Coordinates of C-alpha atoms and ligand atoms in Angstrom, one line a residue:
X129 CA 18.9 33.3 38.6
X130 CA 15.5 31.6 38.5
X131 CA 15.1 27.9 37.5
X132 CA 12.2 26.5 35.6
X133 CA 9.6 24.7 37.6
X134 CA 7.9 23.4 34.5
X135 CA 10.3 20.8 33.1
X136 CA 9.2 18.7 30.1
X137 CA 12.4 16.8 30.4
X138 CA 11.1 15.2 33.6
X139 CA 8.9 12.9 31.5
X140 CA 11.8 11.9 29.2
X141 CA 14.2 10.8 32.0
X142 CA 13.8 7.0 31.9
X143 CA 12.6 4.5 29.3
X144 CA 9.6 3.7 31.6
X145 CA 8.5 7.3 31.7
X146 CA 8.9 7.7 28.0
X147 CA 6.9 4.5 27.5
X148 CA 4.1 5.7 29.8
X149 CA 3.6 9.0 28.0
X150 CA 4.1 7.8 24.4
X151 CA 1.4 9.2 22.2
X152 CA 1.8 6.8 19.3
X153 CA 2.1 3.1 19.3
X154 CA 2.4 0.7 16.5
X155 CA 0.8 -2.7 16.4
X156 CA 1.4 -5.7 14.0
X157 CA -2.4 -5.7 13.2
X158 CA -2.1 -2.3 11.6
X159 CA 0.6 -3.4 9.1
X160 CA -0.2 -4.7 5.7
X161 CA 2.4 -6.6 3.6
X162 CA 2.5 -6.0 -0.2
X163 CA 3.5 -9.2 -2.0
X164 CA 4.4 -9.9 -5.7
X165 CA 3.7 -13.2 -7.4
X166 CA 4.9 -13.9 -10.9
X167 CA 3.4 -16.3 -13.3
X168 CA 5.5 -19.3 -14.2
X169 CA 8.3 -18.9 -11.7
X170 CA 9.6 -22.0 -10.1
X171 CA 11.6 -20.2 -7.4
X172 CA 11.3 -16.8 -5.9
X173 CA 13.3 -14.2 -7.6
X174 CA 15.0 -11.2 -5.9
X175 CA 14.2 -7.6 -7.0
X176 CA 17.4 -5.7 -7.3
X177 CA 16.0 -2.3 -6.4
X178 CA 14.0 -3.7 -3.4
X179 CA 16.6 -5.7 -1.4
X180 CA 14.8 -8.2 0.7
X181 CA 11.7 -8.3 -1.4
X182 CA 11.0 -11.0 -4.0
X183 CA 8.8 -11.9 -6.9
X184 CA 7.2 -15.0 -5.5
X185 CA 6.4 -18.3 -7.2
X186 CA 2.9 -19.5 -6.4
X187 CA 4.4 -22.0 -3.9
X188 CA 6.7 -19.5 -2.2
X189 CA 3.8 -17.0 -1.9
X190 CA 1.7 -19.4 0.0
X191 CA 4.5 -20.1 2.5
X192 CA 5.4 -16.4 2.9
X193 CA 1.7 -15.5 3.4
X194 CA 1.5 -18.1 6.2
X195 CA 4.7 -16.6 7.7
X196 CA 3.2 -13.1 7.6
X197 CA 0.1 -14.4 9.4
X198 CA 2.3 -16.0 12.1
X199 CA 4.0 -12.6 12.5
X200 CA 0.6 -11.1 13.1
X201 CA 0.2 -8.7 10.2
X202 CA -3.2 -7.2 9.7
X203 CA -3.3 -7.9 5.9
X204 CA -1.6 -8.9 2.7
X205 CA -1.9 -6.9 -0.5
X206 CA -1.3 -9.0 -3.6
X207 CA 0.2 -7.9 -6.9
X208 CA 0.4 -10.1 -9.9
X209 CA 3.0 -10.2 -12.6
X210 CA 1.8 -12.0 -15.7
X211 CA 4.0 -13.9 -18.2
X212 CA 2.5 -11.9 -21.1
X213 CA 0.6 -8.7 -21.6
X214 CA -1.8 -7.2 -24.1
X215 CA -3.3 -3.9 -24.9
X216 CA -6.4 -4.4 -22.8
X217 CA -4.7 -6.1 -19.8
X218 CA -7.0 -9.1 -20.2
X219 CA -4.8 -11.2 -17.8
X220 CA -6.2 -9.1 -15.0
X221 CA -9.8 -9.9 -15.8
X222 CA -9.2 -13.6 -16.5
X223 CA -10.3 -15.8 -13.5
X224 CA -7.3 -18.0 -14.3
X225 CA -4.9 -15.0 -14.5
X226 CA -2.0 -15.0 -12.1
X227 CA -3.4 -12.5 -9.6
X228 CA -6.8 -14.3 -9.3
X229 CA -5.1 -17.7 -9.0
X230 CA -2.8 -16.3 -6.3
X231 CA -5.7 -14.9 -4.4
X232 CA -7.3 -18.4 -4.4
X233 CA -4.0 -19.9 -3.3
X234 CA -3.5 -17.4 -0.4
X235 CA -7.1 -17.6 0.8
X236 CA -6.8 -21.4 0.8
X237 CA -3.6 -21.1 2.8
X238 CA -4.5 -18.5 5.4
X239 CA -8.3 -18.3 5.3
X240 CA -9.9 -15.6 7.3
X241 CA -7.2 -14.9 9.9
X242 CA -5.7 -12.0 8.0
X243 CA -7.3 -9.7 5.4
X244 CA -6.4 -10.9 1.9
X245 CA -6.4 -7.8 -0.4
X246 CA -5.7 -7.4 -4.1
X247 CA -4.5 -4.6 -6.2
X248 CA -7.2 -3.6 -8.6
X249 CA -5.4 -2.0 -11.6
X250 CA -4.5 -2.8 -15.1
X251 CA -0.9 -1.5 -15.3
X252 CA 0.7 -4.9 -14.4
X253 CA -1.3 -6.5 -17.3
X254 CA -1.1 -4.0 -20.1
X255 CA 1.5 -4.1 -22.8
X256 CA 1.8 -0.3 -22.7
X257 CA 2.0 -0.2 -18.9
X258 CA -0.8 2.3 -18.3
X259 CA -3.4 1.8 -15.6
X260 CA -6.2 1.7 -18.1
X261 CA -7.3 1.2 -21.7
X262 CA -6.1 3.6 -24.3
X263 CA -8.3 5.5 -26.7
X264 CA -7.4 5.9 -30.4
X265 CA -5.5 9.1 -29.6
X266 CA -3.3 7.3 -27.0
X267 CA -5.0 8.9 -24.0
X268 CA -6.3 6.8 -21.1
X269 CA -10.0 6.3 -21.6
X270 CA -11.6 6.8 -18.2
X271 CA -15.0 5.2 -18.7
X272 CA -13.9 2.2 -20.7
X273 CA -11.2 1.6 -18.0
X274 CA -13.7 1.8 -15.2
X275 CA -15.9 -0.8 -16.9
X276 CA -12.9 -3.1 -17.1
X277 CA -12.1 -2.5 -13.4
X278 CA -15.7 -3.5 -12.6
X279 CA -15.2 -6.9 -14.3
X280 CA -11.8 -7.3 -12.6
X281 CA -13.3 -6.5 -9.2
X282 CA -15.9 -9.3 -9.6
X283 CA -13.2 -11.8 -10.7
X284 CA -11.1 -10.9 -7.6
X285 CA -14.1 -11.1 -5.3
X286 CA -15.0 -14.5 -6.9
X287 CA -11.4 -15.6 -6.1
X288 CA -12.0 -14.8 -2.5
X289 CA -10.3 -11.4 -1.8
X290 CA -11.8 -9.8 1.2
X291 CA -10.7 -6.3 0.3
X292 CA -10.0 -4.8 -3.1
X293 CA -7.6 -1.9 -3.6
X294 CA -8.5 0.1 -6.7
X295 CA -5.3 2.0 -7.5
X296 CA -5.8 3.3 -11.0
X297 CA -7.0 6.8 -10.2
X298 CA -9.9 6.8 -12.7
X299 CA -12.8 9.1 -12.0
X300 CA -15.8 7.2 -10.6
X301 CA -14.0 3.9 -10.1
X302 CA -15.2 3.4 -6.6
X303 CA -18.9 3.9 -7.4
X304 CA -18.8 1.7 -10.5
X305 CA -16.8 -1.1 -8.8
X306 CA -19.2 -1.0 -5.7
X307 CA -22.2 -1.3 -8.0
X308 CA -20.7 -4.2 -9.9
X309 CA -19.7 -6.1 -6.7
X310 CA -23.2 -5.6 -5.2
X311 CA -24.9 -6.7 -8.4
X312 CA -22.8 -9.9 -8.4
X313 CA -23.7 -10.6 -4.8
X314 CA -20.4 -9.5 -3.3
X315 CA -21.9 -7.0 -0.9
X316 CA -19.4 -7.9 1.8
X317 CA -16.3 -7.3 -0.3
X318 CA -14.7 -4.1 1.1
X319 CA -13.0 -1.4 -0.9
X320 CA -9.7 0.1 0.2
X321 CA -9.6 3.2 -2.1
X322 CA -6.3 4.6 -3.3
X323 CA -8.1 7.8 -2.9
X324 CA -5.0 10.0 -2.9
X325 CA -2.3 8.8 -5.2
X326 CA 0.4 11.2 -6.4
X327 CA 2.3 10.9 -9.7
X328 CA 5.4 10.1 -7.7
X329 CA 8.9 9.2 -8.6
X330 CA 9.0 7.1 -5.5
X331 CA 7.3 4.2 -7.3
X332 CA 10.5 3.4 -9.3
X333 CA 11.5 0.1 -7.7
X334 CA 7.9 -1.1 -7.8
X335 CA 7.9 -0.8 -11.5
X336 CA 10.9 -3.1 -11.5
X337 CA 9.1 -5.5 -9.2
X338 CA 6.1 -5.8 -11.7
X339 CA 8.3 -5.4 -14.8
X340 CA 6.3 -2.4 -15.9
X341 CA 6.3 -1.6 -19.5
X342 CA 5.4 2.0 -19.0
X343 CA 7.1 4.6 -21.1
X344 CA 6.3 8.2 -20.0
X345 CA 4.3 9.0 -16.9
X346 CA 0.9 8.8 -15.3
X347 CA 0.3 12.5 -14.8
X348 CA -3.0 12.6 -16.6
X349 CA -4.6 10.4 -13.9
X350 CA -2.3 10.5 -10.8
X351 CA -2.1 13.7 -8.8
X352 CA 0.3 16.6 -8.9
X353 CA 2.6 16.5 -5.8
X354 CA 2.0 20.3 -5.4
X355 CA -1.6 19.9 -4.4
X356 CA -3.4 19.1 -1.2
X357 CA -7.0 20.4 -1.6
X358 CA -7.3 18.3 -4.7
X359 CA -6.6 15.3 -2.4
X360 CA -9.4 16.2 -0.1
X361 CA -11.7 16.4 -3.1
X362 CA -10.7 12.9 -4.2
X363 CA -11.2 11.6 -0.7
X364 CA -14.7 13.1 -0.4
X365 CA -15.7 11.6 -3.8
X366 CA -14.4 8.2 -2.9
X367 CA -16.2 8.1 0.5
X368 CA -19.4 9.3 -1.2
X369 CA -19.0 6.5 -3.8
X370 CA -18.7 3.9 -1.1
X371 CA -15.0 3.5 -0.1
X372 CA -14.7 1.6 3.2
X373 CA -11.1 2.7 3.8
X374 CA -9.2 5.5 2.1
X375 CA -5.4 5.5 1.4
X376 CA -2.8 8.2 0.9
X377 CA 0.3 7.3 -1.2
X378 CA 3.3 7.7 -0.9
X379 CA 3.5 8.1 2.8
X380 CA 6.5 9.9 4.3
X381 CA 6.8 12.8 1.7
X382 CA 3.0 13.4 2.2
X383 CA 2.4 13.5 5.9
X384 CA 0.6 16.8 5.7
X385 CA -1.8 15.3 3.3
X386 CA -2.3 12.3 5.5
X387 CA -3.1 14.5 8.5
X388 CA -5.6 16.6 6.5
X389 CA -7.4 13.5 5.2
X390 CA -7.5 12.1 8.8
X391 CA -9.3 15.3 9.9
X392 CA -11.7 15.2 7.0
X393 CA -13.3 11.7 7.2
X394 CA -14.6 9.1 9.6
X395 CA -13.5 6.0 7.7
X396 CA -10.2 4.3 8.5
X397 CA -7.2 6.0 6.8
X398 CA -4.3 4.0 5.4
X399 CA -1.0 5.1 4.0
X400 CA 1.3 3.2 1.6
X401 CA 5.0 3.4 2.4
X402 CA 6.1 2.9 -1.2
X403 CA 8.9 1.1 -2.8
X404 CA 11.1 4.2 -3.2
X405 CA 10.8 5.0 0.5
X406 CA 11.9 1.5 1.3
X407 CA 14.7 1.4 -1.2
X408 CA 16.2 4.7 0.0
X409 CA 16.5 3.5 3.6
X410 CA 17.9 0.1 2.5
X411 CA 20.5 1.7 0.3
X412 CA 21.6 4.2 2.9
X413 CA 21.7 1.5 5.6
X414 CA 23.8 -0.8 3.3
X415 CA 26.3 2.0 3.1
X416 CA 26.3 2.4 6.9
X417 CA 24.9 5.9 6.6
X418 CA 21.7 5.4 8.7
X419 CA 20.8 2.9 11.4
X420 CA 18.4 0.7 9.5
X421 CA 16.2 -0.7 12.3
X422 CA 15.7 2.6 14.0
X423 CA 15.0 4.5 10.8
X424 CA 12.3 1.9 9.9
X425 CA 10.5 2.2 13.2
X426 CA 10.9 6.0 13.2
X427 CA 9.4 6.3 9.7
X428 CA 6.5 4.0 10.6
X429 CA 5.8 5.9 13.8
X430 CA 5.8 9.2 11.9
X431 CA 3.3 7.8 9.4
X432 CA 1.1 6.5 12.2
X433 CA 1.3 9.8 14.1
X434 CA 0.3 11.8 11.1
X435 CA -3.0 9.9 10.9
X436 CA -2.6 6.5 9.3
X437 CA -4.4 3.8 11.1
X438 CA -3.2 1.2 8.6
X439 CA 0.2 1.2 7.0
X440 CA 1.2 -0.8 3.9
X441 CA 4.9 -1.5 4.1
X442 CA 7.4 -3.9 2.7
X443 CA 8.8 -4.2 6.2
X444 CA 5.5 -5.4 7.7
X445 CA 6.7 -8.8 8.8
X446 CA 10.0 -7.6 10.2
X447 CA 8.4 -4.7 11.9
X448 CA 5.7 -7.0 13.4
X449 CA 8.4 -9.2 14.9
X450 CA 10.3 -6.2 16.2
X451 CA 7.1 -4.8 17.8
X452 CA 6.4 -8.1 19.5
X453 CA 9.8 -8.1 21.0
X454 CA 9.4 -4.6 22.3
X455 CA 6.2 -5.4 24.1
Ligands
PBG280 C1 -0.5 0.5 -9.5 C2 0.3 0.6 -8.3 C3 1.6 1.2 -8.2 C4 2.0 1.1 -6.9 C5 1.0 0.4 -6.2 N1 -0.1 0.1 -7.1 C6 2.5 1.8 -9.3 C7 2.1 3.0 -10.0 O1 1.1 3.7 -9.8 O2 2.9 3.3 -10.9 C8 3.3 1.5 -6.3 C9 3.7 0.9 -5.0 C10 5.1 1.2 -4.6 O3 5.9 2.0 -5.2 O4 5.5 0.5 -3.7 N2 -1.0 -0.8 -9.8

């Protein structure tokens, strides 16, 4: 009987050894908290399918943003829920629309100590729920939509957002938005491109959170879950058009895509752990079927390991606190 001299288990024997050789570490600065603010709310309102997440009032948003900063998160991504919608999503372009007002509020509250980001898309503001403007035949009109995004981008930058997240998956949106920002003097406003965004069923709870009016799906602009080369093409285009950071979304079901994107480009890569990923863990944990806290950290570690340098997650504040305790 011969015994192995090479023993990988040697490095797993104690917590100190495991800590020493760990290849992936998470830090609060890499976590971004998505937040919802609803026009006209006096009190924050819970979202049934996202336990622990709320639609904020303007007042509660300011407080929660300050709390997130104290926890050390790297950024905040704002989503607005308007009181009323129309066919062109005009509330998104209006400087006094809920999202732009909320950007001003949060910037006034937290200043420059965290990165204030805003979702740049029309779906929260349109009466039909699509991410863009509709042509006469009911299809989403790419170029008209991108022109609206350009105007929306300038309004968000005027409001003080430091990084904009175009998430509508229209062709050419990064280039057109970059041009409009530069022309308006916002040359320092960064773009976090939702470069890779799948037509995913994991967005269900988010659509509750923003009270989406969508009937049908987004498969003519978001990507087919079957494809990965198509994602690399999207990423290359966005980087060429001026994206400062590229994002893959959802995260956990698409780790192979994340890894391929990481290998392809030199800009920072982000991943969005989306609402359905969050809700599944919360639901299973509520039933006692998984260990909640460990599943959260394991999923974040996996997303980080696959190549995301930045992670958008509804657990950002909680995870930031947990990481500080570990350290
Ligand atoms: C579009 C947008 C969506 C999400 C982020 N930005 C919804 C969609 O594309 O249908 C989903 C995020 C999540 O599920 O957590 N503005």
